[in-house]
C-alpha positions as protocol buffer text, in pm:
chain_id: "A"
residue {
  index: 1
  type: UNK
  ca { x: 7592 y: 5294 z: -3949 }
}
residue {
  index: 2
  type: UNK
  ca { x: 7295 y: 5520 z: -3930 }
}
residue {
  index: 3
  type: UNK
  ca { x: 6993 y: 5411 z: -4122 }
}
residue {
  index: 4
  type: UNK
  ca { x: 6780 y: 5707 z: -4302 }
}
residue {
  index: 5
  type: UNK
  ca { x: 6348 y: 5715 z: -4307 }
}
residue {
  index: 6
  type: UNK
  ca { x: 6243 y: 5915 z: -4633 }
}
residue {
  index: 7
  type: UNK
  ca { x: 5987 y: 6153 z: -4482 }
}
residue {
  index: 8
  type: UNK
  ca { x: 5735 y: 6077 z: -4802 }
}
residue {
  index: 9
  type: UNK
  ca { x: 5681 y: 5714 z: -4864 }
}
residue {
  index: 10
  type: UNK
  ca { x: 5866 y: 5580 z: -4541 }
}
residue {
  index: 11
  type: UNK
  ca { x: 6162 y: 5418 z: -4732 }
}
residue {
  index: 12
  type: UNK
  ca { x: 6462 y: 5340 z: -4498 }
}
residue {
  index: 13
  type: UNK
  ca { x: 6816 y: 5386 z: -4652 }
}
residue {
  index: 14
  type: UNK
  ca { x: 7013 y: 5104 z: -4459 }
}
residue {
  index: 15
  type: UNK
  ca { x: 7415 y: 5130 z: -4590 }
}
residue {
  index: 16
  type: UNK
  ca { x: 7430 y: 4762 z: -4469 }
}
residue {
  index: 17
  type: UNK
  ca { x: 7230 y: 4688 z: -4784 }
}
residue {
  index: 18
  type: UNK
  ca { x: 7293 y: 4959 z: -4949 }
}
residue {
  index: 19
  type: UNK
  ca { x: 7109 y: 5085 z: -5300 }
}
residue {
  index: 20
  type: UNK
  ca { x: 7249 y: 4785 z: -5547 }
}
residue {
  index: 21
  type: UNK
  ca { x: 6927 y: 4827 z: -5806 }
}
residue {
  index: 22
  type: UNK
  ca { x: 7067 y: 5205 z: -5857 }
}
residue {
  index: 23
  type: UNK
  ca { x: 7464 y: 5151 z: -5824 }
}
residue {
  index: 24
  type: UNK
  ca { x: 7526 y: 5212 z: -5481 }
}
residue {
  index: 25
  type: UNK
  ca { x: 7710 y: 4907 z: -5299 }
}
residue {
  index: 26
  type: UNK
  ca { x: 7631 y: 4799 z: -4975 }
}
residue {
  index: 27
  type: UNK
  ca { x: 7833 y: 4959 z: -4696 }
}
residue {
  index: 28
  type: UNK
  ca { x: 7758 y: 5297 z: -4820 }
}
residue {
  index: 29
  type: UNK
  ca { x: 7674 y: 5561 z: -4573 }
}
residue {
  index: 30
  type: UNK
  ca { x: 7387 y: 5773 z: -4648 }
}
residue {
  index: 31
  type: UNK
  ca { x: 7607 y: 6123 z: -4671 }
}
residue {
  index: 32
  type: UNK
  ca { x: 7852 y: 5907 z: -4924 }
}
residue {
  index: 33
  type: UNK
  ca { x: 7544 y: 5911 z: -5168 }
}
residue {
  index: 34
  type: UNK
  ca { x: 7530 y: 6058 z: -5462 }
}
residue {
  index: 35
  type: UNK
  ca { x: 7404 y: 6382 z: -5455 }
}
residue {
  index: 36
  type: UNK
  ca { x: 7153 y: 6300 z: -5776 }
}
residue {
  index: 37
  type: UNK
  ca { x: 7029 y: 5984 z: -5562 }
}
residue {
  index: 38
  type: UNK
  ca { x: 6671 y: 5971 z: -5502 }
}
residue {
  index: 39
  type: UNK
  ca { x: 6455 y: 5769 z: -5295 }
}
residue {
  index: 40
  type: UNK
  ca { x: 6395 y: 5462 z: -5513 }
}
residue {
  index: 41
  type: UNK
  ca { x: 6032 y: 5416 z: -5416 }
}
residue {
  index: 42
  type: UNK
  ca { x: 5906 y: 5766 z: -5455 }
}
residue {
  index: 43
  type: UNK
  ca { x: 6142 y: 5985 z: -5636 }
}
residue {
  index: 44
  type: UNK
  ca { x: 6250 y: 6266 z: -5331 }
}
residue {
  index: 45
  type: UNK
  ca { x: 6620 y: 6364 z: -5297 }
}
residue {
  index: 46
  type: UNK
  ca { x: 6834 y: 6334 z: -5008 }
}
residue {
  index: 47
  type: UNK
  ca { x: 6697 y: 6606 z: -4865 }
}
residue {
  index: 48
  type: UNK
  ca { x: 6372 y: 6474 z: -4759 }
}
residue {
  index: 49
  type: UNK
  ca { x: 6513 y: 6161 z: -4536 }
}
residue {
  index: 50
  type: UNK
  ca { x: 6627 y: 6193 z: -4181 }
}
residue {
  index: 51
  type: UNK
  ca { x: 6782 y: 5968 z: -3955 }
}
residue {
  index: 52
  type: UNK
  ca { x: 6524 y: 5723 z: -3871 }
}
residue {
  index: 53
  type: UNK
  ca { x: 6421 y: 5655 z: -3509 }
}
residue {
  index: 54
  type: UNK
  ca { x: 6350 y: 5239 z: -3530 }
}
């Protein structure tokens, strides 16, 4: 699955790990988030990641 670089802070989304501190389980692709999920290190939505390039 595609991993997801927040374009703020640098956070990567991987769905192997997924988001368990804010409900979401691993395995989780990124467009299966929650559209109120927001990057857990800075606070952006979903619309400020993009598929990151590592």
């Amino acid at each position: 699955m595609q991993r997801y670089a927040c374009t703020v802070c640098d956070y990567v989304y991987d769905p192997a790990s997924g988001d368990p501190d804010n409900g979401v389980k691993p395995g989780t692709p990124f467009h299966e988030l929650p559209d109120d999920w927001v990057c857990p290190d800075c606070g952006v939505g979903k619309d400020l990641f993009e598929i990151d390039s590592n």
